């Protein structure tokens, strides 16, 4: 989710070369590596999670809640 106004970043625009995702609603840009908000209007980061690809399986290191 975008930290600006709760839009779905999974519907956004992926820039694999820059390792960023752009929000589809107001075009804030986030680093996929760190979650840092790189472009206005978002100014708060988004959470990121460690991943590991093992064969065809993708493991996501989610926090304990
Ligand atoms: S909802 Fe993502 S930039 Fe506004």
mmCIF file of C-alpha atoms and ligand atoms in Angstrom:
data_model
loop_
_atom_site.group_PDB
_atom_site.id
_atom_site.type_symbol
_atom_site.label_atom_id
_atom_site.label_comp_id
_atom_site.label_asym_id
_atom_site.label_seq_id
_atom_site.Cartn_x
_atom_site.Cartn_y
_atom_site.Cartn_z
ATOM 1 C CA UNK A 1 0.000 0.000 0.000
ATOM 2 C CA UNK A 2 1.141 3.520 -0.789
ATOM 3 C CA UNK A 3 1.963 5.553 2.326
ATOM 4 C CA UNK A 4 0.306 8.649 0.853
ATOM 5 C CA UNK A 5 -3.342 7.675 0.471
ATOM 6 C CA UNK A 6 -3.582 3.890 0.709
ATOM 7 C CA UNK A 7 -3.516 3.077 -2.994
ATOM 8 C CA UNK A 8 -2.403 -0.391 -4.108
ATOM 9 C CA UNK A 9 1.190 -0.345 -5.315
ATOM 10 C CA UNK A 10 0.610 -3.764 -6.850
ATOM 11 C CA UNK A 11 -1.413 -1.834 -9.469
ATOM 12 C CA UNK A 12 1.463 0.625 -9.953
ATOM 13 C CA UNK A 13 4.253 0.848 -12.476
ATOM 14 C CA UNK A 14 7.387 -1.215 -11.934
ATOM 15 C CA UNK A 15 10.748 0.111 -13.125
ATOM 16 C CA UNK A 16 12.980 -2.944 -12.852
ATOM 17 C CA UNK A 17 16.090 -1.049 -13.981
ATOM 18 C CA UNK A 18 15.666 1.645 -11.315
ATOM 19 C CA UNK A 19 14.288 -0.866 -8.772
ATOM 20 C CA UNK A 20 11.282 1.369 -8.068
ATOM 21 C CA UNK A 21 7.508 1.271 -8.117
ATOM 22 C CA UNK A 22 5.328 4.262 -9.011
ATOM 23 C CA UNK A 23 1.946 4.663 -7.364
ATOM 24 C CA UNK A 24 -0.886 4.593 -9.915
ATOM 25 C CA UNK A 25 -2.936 7.221 -8.081
ATOM 26 C CA UNK A 26 -0.713 10.292 -7.558
ATOM 27 C CA UNK A 27 2.597 9.015 -8.942
ATOM 28 C CA UNK A 28 4.757 8.875 -5.811
ATOM 29 C CA UNK A 29 7.815 6.681 -6.397
ATOM 30 C CA UNK A 30 9.267 4.221 -3.871
ATOM 31 C CA UNK A 31 12.526 2.300 -3.738
ATOM 32 C CA UNK A 32 11.839 -1.437 -3.861
ATOM 33 C CA UNK A 33 15.095 -2.084 -2.014
ATOM 34 C CA UNK A 34 14.543 0.187 0.980
ATOM 35 C CA UNK A 35 10.899 1.360 0.834
ATOM 36 C CA UNK A 36 12.064 4.983 0.831
ATOM 37 C CA UNK A 37 9.661 7.492 -0.719
ATOM 38 C CA UNK A 38 11.702 8.977 -3.570
ATOM 39 C CA UNK A 39 9.162 11.330 -5.153
ATOM 40 C CA UNK A 40 6.351 13.558 -3.917
ATOM 41 C CA UNK A 41 3.565 13.412 -2.764
ATOM 42 C CA UNK A 42 4.540 10.493 -0.487
ATOM 43 C CA UNK A 43 6.977 11.408 2.273
ATOM 44 C CA UNK A 44 6.743 8.289 4.438
ATOM 45 C CA UNK A 45 8.447 4.989 3.540
ATOM 46 C CA UNK A 46 6.650 1.723 2.900
ATOM 47 C CA UNK A 47 7.657 -1.547 4.580
ATOM 48 C CA UNK A 48 9.938 -3.929 2.730
ATOM 49 C CA UNK A 49 10.557 -7.618 3.401
ATOM 50 C CA UNK A 50 13.414 -9.946 2.696
ATOM 51 C CA UNK A 51 12.791 -12.577 0.039
ATOM 52 C CA UNK A 52 14.502 -15.752 -1.055
ATOM 53 C CA UNK A 53 13.900 -17.704 -4.241
ATOM 54 C CA UNK A 54 14.460 -21.446 -3.779
ATOM 55 C CA UNK A 55 13.795 -23.305 -7.004
ATOM 56 C CA UNK A 56 10.278 -22.293 -7.986
ATOM 57 C CA UNK A 57 9.315 -21.227 -4.443
ATOM 58 C CA UNK A 58 9.503 -17.636 -3.192
ATOM 59 C CA UNK A 59 9.922 -17.192 0.562
ATOM 60 C CA UNK A 60 8.992 -13.865 2.170
ATOM 61 C CA UNK A 61 10.395 -12.917 5.572
ATOM 62 C CA UNK A 62 7.279 -11.395 7.165
ATOM 63 C CA UNK A 63 7.395 -9.855 10.638
ATOM 64 C CA UNK A 64 5.932 -11.781 13.563
ATOM 65 C CA UNK A 65 2.587 -10.291 14.661
HETATM 66 S S1 LIG B 1 -2.021 7.386 -3.172
HETATM 67 FE FE1 LIG B 1 -0.007 6.961 -3.795
HETATM 68 S S2 LIG B 1 0.825 8.882 -4.251
HETATM 69 FE FE2 LIG B 1 -1.140 9.314 -3.552
#
